[in-house]
Short mmCIF file of C-alpha atoms and ligand atoms in Angstrom, two decimals:
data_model
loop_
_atom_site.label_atom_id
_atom_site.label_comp_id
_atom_site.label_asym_id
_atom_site.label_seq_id
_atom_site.Cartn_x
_atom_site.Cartn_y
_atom_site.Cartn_z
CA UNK A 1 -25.48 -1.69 -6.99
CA UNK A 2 -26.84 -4.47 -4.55
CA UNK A 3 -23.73 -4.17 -2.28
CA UNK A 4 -24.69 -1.23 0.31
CA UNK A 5 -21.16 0.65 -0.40
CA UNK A 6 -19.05 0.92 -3.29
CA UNK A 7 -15.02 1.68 -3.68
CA UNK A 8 -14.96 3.27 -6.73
CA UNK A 9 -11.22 3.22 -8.31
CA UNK A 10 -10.06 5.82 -10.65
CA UNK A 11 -7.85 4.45 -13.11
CA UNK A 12 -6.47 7.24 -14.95
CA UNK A 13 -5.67 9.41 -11.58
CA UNK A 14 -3.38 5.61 -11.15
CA UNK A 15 -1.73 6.44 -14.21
CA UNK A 16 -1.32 10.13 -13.41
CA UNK A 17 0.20 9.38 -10.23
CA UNK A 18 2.74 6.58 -11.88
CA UNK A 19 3.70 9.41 -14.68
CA UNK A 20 4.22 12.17 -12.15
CA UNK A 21 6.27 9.60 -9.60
CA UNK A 22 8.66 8.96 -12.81
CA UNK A 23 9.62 12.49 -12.92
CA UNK A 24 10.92 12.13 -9.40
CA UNK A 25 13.28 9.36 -10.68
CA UNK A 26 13.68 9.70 -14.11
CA UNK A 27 16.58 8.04 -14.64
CA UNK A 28 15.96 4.68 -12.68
CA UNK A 29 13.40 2.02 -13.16
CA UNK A 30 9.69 1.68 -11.65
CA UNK A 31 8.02 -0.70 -9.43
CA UNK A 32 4.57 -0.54 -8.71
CA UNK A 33 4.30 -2.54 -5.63
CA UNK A 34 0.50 -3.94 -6.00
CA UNK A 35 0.46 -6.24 -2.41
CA UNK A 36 -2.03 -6.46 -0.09
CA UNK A 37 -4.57 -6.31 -2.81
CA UNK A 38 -2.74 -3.53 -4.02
CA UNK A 39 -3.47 -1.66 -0.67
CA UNK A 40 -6.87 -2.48 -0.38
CA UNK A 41 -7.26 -1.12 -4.07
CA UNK A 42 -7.99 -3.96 -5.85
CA UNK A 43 -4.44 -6.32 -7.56
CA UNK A 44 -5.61 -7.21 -10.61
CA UNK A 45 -6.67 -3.78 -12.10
CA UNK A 46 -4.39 -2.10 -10.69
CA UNK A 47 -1.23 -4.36 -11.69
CA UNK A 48 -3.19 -4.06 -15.43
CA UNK A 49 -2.97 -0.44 -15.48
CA UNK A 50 0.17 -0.04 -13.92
CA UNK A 51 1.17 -2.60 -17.02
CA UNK A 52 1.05 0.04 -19.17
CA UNK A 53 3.88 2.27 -17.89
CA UNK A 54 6.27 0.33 -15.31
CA UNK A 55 9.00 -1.72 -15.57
CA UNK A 56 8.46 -3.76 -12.52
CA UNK A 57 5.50 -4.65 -10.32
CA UNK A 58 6.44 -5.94 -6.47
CA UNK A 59 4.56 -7.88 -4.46
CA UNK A 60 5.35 -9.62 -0.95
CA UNK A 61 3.97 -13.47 -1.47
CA UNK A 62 4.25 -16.09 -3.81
CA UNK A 63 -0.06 -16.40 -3.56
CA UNK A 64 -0.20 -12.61 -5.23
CA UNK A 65 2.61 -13.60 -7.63
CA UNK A 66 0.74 -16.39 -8.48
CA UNK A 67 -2.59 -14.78 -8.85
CA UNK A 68 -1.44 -12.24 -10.93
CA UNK A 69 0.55 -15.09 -13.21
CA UNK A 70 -3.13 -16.64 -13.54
CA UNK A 71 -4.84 -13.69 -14.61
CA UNK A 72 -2.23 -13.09 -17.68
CA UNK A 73 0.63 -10.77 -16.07
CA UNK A 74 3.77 -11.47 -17.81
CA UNK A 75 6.06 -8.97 -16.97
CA UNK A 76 9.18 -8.37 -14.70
CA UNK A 77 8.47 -9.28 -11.19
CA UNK A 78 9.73 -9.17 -7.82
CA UNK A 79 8.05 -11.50 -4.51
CA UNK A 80 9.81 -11.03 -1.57
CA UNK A 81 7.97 -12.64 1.31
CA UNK A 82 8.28 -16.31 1.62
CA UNK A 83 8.55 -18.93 3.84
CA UNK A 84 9.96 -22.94 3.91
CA UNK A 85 7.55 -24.79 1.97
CA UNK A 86 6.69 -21.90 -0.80
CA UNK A 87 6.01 -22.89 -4.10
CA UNK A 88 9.62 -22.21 -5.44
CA UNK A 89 8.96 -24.23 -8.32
CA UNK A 90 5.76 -22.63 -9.14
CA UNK A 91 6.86 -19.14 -8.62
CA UNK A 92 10.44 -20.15 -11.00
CA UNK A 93 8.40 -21.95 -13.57
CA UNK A 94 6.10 -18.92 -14.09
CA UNK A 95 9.51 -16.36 -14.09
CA UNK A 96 8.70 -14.66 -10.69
CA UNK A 97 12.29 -13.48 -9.46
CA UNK A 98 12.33 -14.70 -5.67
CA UNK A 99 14.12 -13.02 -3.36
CA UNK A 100 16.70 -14.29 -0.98
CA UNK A 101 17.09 -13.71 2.83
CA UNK A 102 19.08 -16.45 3.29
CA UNK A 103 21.37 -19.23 2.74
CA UNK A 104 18.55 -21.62 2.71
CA UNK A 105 16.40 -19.43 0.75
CA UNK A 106 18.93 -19.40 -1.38
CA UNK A 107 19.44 -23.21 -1.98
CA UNK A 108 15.50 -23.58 -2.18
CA UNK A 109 15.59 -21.30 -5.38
CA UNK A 110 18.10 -22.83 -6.59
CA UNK A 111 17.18 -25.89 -6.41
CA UNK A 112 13.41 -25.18 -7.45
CA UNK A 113 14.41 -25.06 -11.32
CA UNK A 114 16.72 -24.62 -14.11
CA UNK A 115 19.34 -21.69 -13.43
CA UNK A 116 16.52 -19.58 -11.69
CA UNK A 117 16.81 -15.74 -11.51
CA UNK A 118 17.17 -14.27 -7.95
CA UNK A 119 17.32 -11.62 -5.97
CA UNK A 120 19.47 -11.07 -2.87
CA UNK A 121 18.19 -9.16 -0.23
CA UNK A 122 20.26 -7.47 2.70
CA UNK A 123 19.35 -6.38 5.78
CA UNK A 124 20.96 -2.64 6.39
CA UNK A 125 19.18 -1.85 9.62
CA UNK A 126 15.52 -2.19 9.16
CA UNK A 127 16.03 -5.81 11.32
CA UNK A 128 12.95 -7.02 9.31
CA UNK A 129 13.83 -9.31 6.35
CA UNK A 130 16.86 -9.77 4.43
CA UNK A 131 20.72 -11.49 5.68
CA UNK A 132 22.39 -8.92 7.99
CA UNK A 133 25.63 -8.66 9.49
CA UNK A 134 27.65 -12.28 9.21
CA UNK A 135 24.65 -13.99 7.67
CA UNK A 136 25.02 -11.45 4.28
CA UNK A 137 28.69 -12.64 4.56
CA UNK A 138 27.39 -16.26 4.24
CA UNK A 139 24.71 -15.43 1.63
CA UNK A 140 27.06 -13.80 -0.63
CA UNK A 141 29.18 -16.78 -0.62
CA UNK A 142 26.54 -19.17 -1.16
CA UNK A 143 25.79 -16.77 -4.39
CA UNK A 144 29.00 -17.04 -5.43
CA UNK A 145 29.40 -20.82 -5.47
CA UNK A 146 26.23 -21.05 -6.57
CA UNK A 147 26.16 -18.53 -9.41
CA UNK A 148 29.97 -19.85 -10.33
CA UNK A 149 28.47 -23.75 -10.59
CA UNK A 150 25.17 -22.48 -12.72
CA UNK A 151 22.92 -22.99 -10.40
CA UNK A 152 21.31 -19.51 -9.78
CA UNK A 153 21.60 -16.25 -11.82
CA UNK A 154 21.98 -13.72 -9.38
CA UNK A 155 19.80 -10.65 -11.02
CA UNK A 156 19.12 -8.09 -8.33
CA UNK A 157 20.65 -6.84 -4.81
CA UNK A 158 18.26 -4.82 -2.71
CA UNK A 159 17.48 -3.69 0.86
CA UNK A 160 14.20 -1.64 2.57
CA UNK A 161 14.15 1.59 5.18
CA UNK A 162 13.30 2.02 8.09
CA UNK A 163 12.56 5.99 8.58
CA UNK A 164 12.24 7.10 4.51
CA UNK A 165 8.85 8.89 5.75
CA UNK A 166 11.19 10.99 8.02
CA UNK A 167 14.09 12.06 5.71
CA UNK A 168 16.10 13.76 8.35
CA UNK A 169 16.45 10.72 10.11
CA UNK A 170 19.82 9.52 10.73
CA UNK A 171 19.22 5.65 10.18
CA UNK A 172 18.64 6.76 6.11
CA UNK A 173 22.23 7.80 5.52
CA UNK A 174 23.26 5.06 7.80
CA UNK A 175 21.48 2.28 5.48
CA UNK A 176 22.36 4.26 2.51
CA UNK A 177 26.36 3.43 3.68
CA UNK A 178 25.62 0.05 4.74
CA UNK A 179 23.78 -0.86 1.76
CA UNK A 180 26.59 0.33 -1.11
CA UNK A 181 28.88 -1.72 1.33
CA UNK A 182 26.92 -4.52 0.76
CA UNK A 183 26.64 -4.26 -3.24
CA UNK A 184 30.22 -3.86 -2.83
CA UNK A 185 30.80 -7.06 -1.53
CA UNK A 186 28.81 -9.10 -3.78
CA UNK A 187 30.48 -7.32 -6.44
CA UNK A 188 34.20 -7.92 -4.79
CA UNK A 189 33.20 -11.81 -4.56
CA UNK A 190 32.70 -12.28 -8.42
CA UNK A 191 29.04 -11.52 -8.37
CA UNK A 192 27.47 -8.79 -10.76
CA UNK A 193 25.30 -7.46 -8.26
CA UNK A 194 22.47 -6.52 -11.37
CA UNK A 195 19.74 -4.40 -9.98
CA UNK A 196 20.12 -2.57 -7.08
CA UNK A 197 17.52 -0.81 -5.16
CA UNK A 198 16.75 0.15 -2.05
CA UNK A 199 13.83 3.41 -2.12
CA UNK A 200 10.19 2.85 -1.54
CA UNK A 201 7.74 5.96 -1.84
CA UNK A 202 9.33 8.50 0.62
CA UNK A 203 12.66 7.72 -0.29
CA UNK A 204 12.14 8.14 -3.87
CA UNK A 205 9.93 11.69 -3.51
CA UNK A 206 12.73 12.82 -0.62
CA UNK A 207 16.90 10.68 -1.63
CA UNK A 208 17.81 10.92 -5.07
CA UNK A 209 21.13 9.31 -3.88
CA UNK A 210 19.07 6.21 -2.82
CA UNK A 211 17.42 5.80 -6.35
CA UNK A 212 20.30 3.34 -7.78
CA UNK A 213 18.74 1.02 -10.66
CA UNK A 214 15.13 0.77 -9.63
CA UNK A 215 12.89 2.45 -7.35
CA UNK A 216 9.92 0.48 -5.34
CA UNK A 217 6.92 3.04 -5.58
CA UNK A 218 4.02 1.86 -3.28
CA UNK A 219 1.76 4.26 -1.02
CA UNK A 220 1.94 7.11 -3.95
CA UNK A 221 0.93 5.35 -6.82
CA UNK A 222 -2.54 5.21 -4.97
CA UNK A 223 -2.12 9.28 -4.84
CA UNK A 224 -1.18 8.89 -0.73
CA UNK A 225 1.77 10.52 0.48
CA UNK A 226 3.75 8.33 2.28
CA UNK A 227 3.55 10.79 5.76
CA UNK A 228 1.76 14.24 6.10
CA UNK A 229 5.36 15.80 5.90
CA UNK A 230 6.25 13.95 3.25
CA UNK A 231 4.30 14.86 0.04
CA UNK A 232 4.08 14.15 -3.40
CA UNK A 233 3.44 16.54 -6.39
CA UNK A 234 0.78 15.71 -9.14
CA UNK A 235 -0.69 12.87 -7.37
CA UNK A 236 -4.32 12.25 -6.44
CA UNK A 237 -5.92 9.87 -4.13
CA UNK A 238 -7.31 7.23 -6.90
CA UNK A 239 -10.22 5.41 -4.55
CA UNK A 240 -13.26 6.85 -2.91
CA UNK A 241 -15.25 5.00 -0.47
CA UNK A 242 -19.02 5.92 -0.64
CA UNK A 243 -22.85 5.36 0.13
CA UNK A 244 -25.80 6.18 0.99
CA UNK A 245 -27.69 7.25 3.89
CA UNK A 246 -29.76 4.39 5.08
CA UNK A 247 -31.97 5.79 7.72
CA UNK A 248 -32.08 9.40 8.74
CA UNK A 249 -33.94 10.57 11.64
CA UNK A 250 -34.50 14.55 13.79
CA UNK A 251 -33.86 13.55 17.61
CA UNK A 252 -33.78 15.68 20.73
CA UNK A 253 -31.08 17.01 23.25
CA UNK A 254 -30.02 14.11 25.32
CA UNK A 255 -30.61 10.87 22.77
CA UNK A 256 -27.11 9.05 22.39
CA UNK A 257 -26.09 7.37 20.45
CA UNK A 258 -25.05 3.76 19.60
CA UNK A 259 -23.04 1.04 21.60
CA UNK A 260 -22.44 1.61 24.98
CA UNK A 261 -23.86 5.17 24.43
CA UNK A 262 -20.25 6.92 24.14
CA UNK A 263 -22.29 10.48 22.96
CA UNK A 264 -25.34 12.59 23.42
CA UNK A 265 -26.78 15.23 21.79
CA UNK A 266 -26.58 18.93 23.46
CA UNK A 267 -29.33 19.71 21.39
CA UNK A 268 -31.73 18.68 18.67
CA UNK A 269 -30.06 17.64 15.69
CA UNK A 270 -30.47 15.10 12.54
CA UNK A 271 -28.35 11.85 12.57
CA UNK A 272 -27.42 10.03 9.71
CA UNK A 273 -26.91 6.21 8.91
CA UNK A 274 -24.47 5.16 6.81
CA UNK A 275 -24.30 1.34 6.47
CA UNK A 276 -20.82 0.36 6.83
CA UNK A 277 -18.41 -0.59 9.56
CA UNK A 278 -15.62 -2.51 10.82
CA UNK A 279 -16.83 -5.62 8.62
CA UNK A 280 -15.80 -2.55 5.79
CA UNK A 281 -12.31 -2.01 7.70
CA UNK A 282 -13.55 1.00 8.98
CA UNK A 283 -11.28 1.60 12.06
CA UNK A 284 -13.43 1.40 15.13
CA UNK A 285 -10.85 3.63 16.87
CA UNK A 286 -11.79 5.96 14.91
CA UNK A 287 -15.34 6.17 16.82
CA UNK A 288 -16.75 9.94 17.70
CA UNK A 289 -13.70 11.12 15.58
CA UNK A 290 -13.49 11.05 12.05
CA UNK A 291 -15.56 12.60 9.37
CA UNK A 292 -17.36 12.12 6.81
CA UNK A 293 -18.38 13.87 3.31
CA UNK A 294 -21.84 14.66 3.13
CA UNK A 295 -23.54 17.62 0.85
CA UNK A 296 -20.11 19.37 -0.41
CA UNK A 297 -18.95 19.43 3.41
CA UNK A 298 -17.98 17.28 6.68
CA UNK A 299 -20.65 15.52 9.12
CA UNK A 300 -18.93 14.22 12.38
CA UNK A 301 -18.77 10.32 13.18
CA UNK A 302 -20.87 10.40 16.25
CA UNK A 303 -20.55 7.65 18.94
CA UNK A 304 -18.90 3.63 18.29
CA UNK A 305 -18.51 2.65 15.06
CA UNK A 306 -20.24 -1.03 14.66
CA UNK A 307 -19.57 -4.05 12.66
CA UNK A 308 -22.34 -2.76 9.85
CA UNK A 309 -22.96 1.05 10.29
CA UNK A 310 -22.02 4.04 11.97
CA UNK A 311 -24.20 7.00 12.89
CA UNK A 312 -23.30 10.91 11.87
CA UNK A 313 -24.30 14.38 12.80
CA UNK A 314 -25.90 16.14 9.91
CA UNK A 315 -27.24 19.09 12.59
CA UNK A 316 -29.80 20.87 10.79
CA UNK A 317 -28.26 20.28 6.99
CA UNK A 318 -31.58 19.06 5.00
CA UNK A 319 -31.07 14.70 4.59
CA UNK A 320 -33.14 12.38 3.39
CA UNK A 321 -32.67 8.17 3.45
CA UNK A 322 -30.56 7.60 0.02
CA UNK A 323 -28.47 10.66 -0.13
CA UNK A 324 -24.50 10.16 -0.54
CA UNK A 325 -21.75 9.61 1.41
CA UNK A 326 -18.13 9.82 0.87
CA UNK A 327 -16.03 8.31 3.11
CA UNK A 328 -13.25 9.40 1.86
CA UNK A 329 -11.81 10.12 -1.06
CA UNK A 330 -9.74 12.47 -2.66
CA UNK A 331 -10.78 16.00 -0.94
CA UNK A 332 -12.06 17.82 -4.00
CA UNK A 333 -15.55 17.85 -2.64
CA UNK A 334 -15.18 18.49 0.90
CA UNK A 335 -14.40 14.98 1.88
CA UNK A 336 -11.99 13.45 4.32
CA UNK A 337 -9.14 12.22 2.57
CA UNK A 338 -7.75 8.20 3.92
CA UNK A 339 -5.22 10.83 5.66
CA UNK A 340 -8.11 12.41 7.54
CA UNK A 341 -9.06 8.93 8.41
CA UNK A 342 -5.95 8.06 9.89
CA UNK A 343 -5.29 10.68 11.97
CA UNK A 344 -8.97 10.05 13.52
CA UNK A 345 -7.82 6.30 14.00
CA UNK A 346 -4.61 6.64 15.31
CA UNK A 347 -2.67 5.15 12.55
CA UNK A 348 -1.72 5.67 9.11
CA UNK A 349 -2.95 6.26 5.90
CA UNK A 350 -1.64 2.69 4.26
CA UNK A 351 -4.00 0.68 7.45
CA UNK A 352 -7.10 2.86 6.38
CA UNK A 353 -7.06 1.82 2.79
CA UNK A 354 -5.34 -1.61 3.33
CA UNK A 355 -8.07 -3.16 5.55
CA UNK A 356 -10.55 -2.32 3.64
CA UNK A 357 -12.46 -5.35 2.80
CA UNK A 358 -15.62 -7.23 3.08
CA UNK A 359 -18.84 -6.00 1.26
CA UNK A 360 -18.22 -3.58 -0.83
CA UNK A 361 -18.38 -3.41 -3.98
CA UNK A 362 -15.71 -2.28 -6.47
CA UNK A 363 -16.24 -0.01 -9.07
CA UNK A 364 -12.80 1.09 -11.79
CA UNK A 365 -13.46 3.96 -13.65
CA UNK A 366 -10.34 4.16 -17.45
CA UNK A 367 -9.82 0.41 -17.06
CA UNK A 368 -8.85 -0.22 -20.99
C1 PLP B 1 5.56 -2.27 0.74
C2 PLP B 1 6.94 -2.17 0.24
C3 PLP B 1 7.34 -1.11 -0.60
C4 PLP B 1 6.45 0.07 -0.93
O1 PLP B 1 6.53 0.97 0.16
P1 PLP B 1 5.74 2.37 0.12
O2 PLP B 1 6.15 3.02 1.39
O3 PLP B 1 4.30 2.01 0.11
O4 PLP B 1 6.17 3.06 -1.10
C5 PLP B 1 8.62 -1.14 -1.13
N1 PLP B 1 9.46 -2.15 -0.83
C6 PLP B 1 9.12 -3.16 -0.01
C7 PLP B 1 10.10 -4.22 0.29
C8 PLP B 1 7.86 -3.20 0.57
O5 PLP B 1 7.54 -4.20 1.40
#
């Protein structure tokens, strides 16, 4: 391994979490939504393995649709992210269905090939993307005349939540309502709505009524549930970030420790180097706060976490220069899990496995 830390992906606990997330919607279609470098996991092997199993794979921009296009993907697939200017023609040419916000959009698909299949999105009260209100009016007339002239083949009608992760929340029933509204007016202006879906992660471990045709499975196909109170059966984190100590040494009560000195030692105690940072996407906020796994148990992050390395407290555990480090990974040997991580950033567990990046290296474990 030249790189100083490695993500090592496992593979078959991907597959195990993609079989065990069908049984929570067995009767609709999967997604495995592989964007962002298929959270910070790595597109390519990921969207391969996934392959195997799903129906659909989603990604936000026409650049990952691309990419995985040029690597050999053939399969159904869903972009949903673009702006004026995108490569509609590319994306149409190499059957990527596009989706829709808009009139214009709309008109840019259409006009970006021969008949071109195409999604429609609404907006049902997430106030992100999609038509809402008296622009979905407008978008499913522009469908219509569109679709009617042979211009577009309308395959798919689909919206996104706001609060899945909190399934009590009142806003899910609310967009639930707003959304079969919706299908119900494409369908009541001549156009077969096709696929409808509307679930990502927590709604489809959490709403069975919000399943429909096709359910969007991100965070939990990585073995992540989407919110502490919101877990999944059966699934298992699938990457572990490791390493080894690079310097260890014994120092007394009262050294501190690192940038701008934010800790000192109440007693003796051994400290531990581990050479990665925020070039990694190791959260800095997560300075004198998260964990580690070292020797079966935890060591505490101790001080500010740099661009390169951070320092932990291995108190009087025997360490020598070379031993591992987990990061995180799944739990099963004492580590933190990305959850453990969040919680000692201050955010959540799809930022502390989406920004990872920089100089690792990458390690799959079952690719076929
Ligand atoms: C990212 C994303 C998903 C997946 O969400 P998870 O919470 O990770 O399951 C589904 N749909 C859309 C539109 C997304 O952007």
């Amino acid at each position: 391994m030249s790189a100083n830390a490695e993500l090592v992906v496992d593979l078959d606990r991907y597959r195990a979490n993609l079989a065990a997330l069908r049984g929570y919607a067995p009767d609709a279609l999967q997604m495995a939504v592989v964007k962002a470098n298929a959270y910070g996991h790595g597109m390519l092997p990921m969207a391969r393995a996934a392959r195997e199993s799903v129906d659909w794979l989603g990604v936000a921009t026409p650049a990952e649709a691309l990419e995985l296009r040029a690597a050999g993907d053939r399969g159904p697939l869903l972009c949903w992210l673009t702006v004026p200017g995108a490569p509609f023609a590319e994306l149409v040419a190499a059957d990527v269905e596009v989706t829709a916000s808009g009139v214009d959009q709309l008109e840019a698909i259409a006009a970006a090939g021969d008949r071109p299949r195409v999604q429609l999105k609404v907006d049902t009260g997430l106030s992100r993307n999609g038509a809402f209100g008296p622009q979905w009016d407008d978008l499913v007339a522009a469908a219509a005349r569109l679709q009617a002239a042979g211009s577009v083949e309308v395959t798919g009608v689909w919206s996104h939540f706001a609060s899945a992760d909190e399934p009590d929340h009142p806003a899910n029933d609310q967009q639930e309502a707003v959304f079969r509204a919706a299908v119900d007016q494409l369908a009541a202006a001549g156009v077969e709505p096709g696929l409808r879906h509307l679930a990502n992660s927590a709604a489809g471990l959490t709403r069975p009524s919000s399943h429909f045709d096709l359910v969007r499975w991100g965070i939990a196909t990585y073995g992540i549930d989407p919110d502490p109170a919101v877990r999944a059966a059966g699934i298992t984190p699938v990457l572990t970030a490791r390493t080894f100590l690079a310097n260890v040494k014994r120092v007394p009560a009262g050294a501190s420790v690192s940038y701008g000195w934010r800790w000192t030692a109440d007693h003796e105690t051994t400290l531990g180097l581990v050479p990665v940072g925020y070039g990694e996407g190791i959260h800095r906020t997560a300075s004198n706060r998260a964990e580690v796994g070292f020797a079966g148990s935890r060591a505490p992050v101790r001080g500010t976490i740099c661009m390169d390395q951070l320092v932990v407290d291995l108190g009087d555990r025997p360490a020598r220069i070379g031993d591992p480090v987990t990061l995180f990974g799944s739990g099963d040997d004492g580590e933190p899990t990305a959850q453990d991580w969040a919680d000692a950033a201050g955010t959540i567990a799809y930022e502390i496995v989406t920004r990872l990046a920089g100089r690792w290296s990458r390690t799959y474990r079952g690719e076929r």
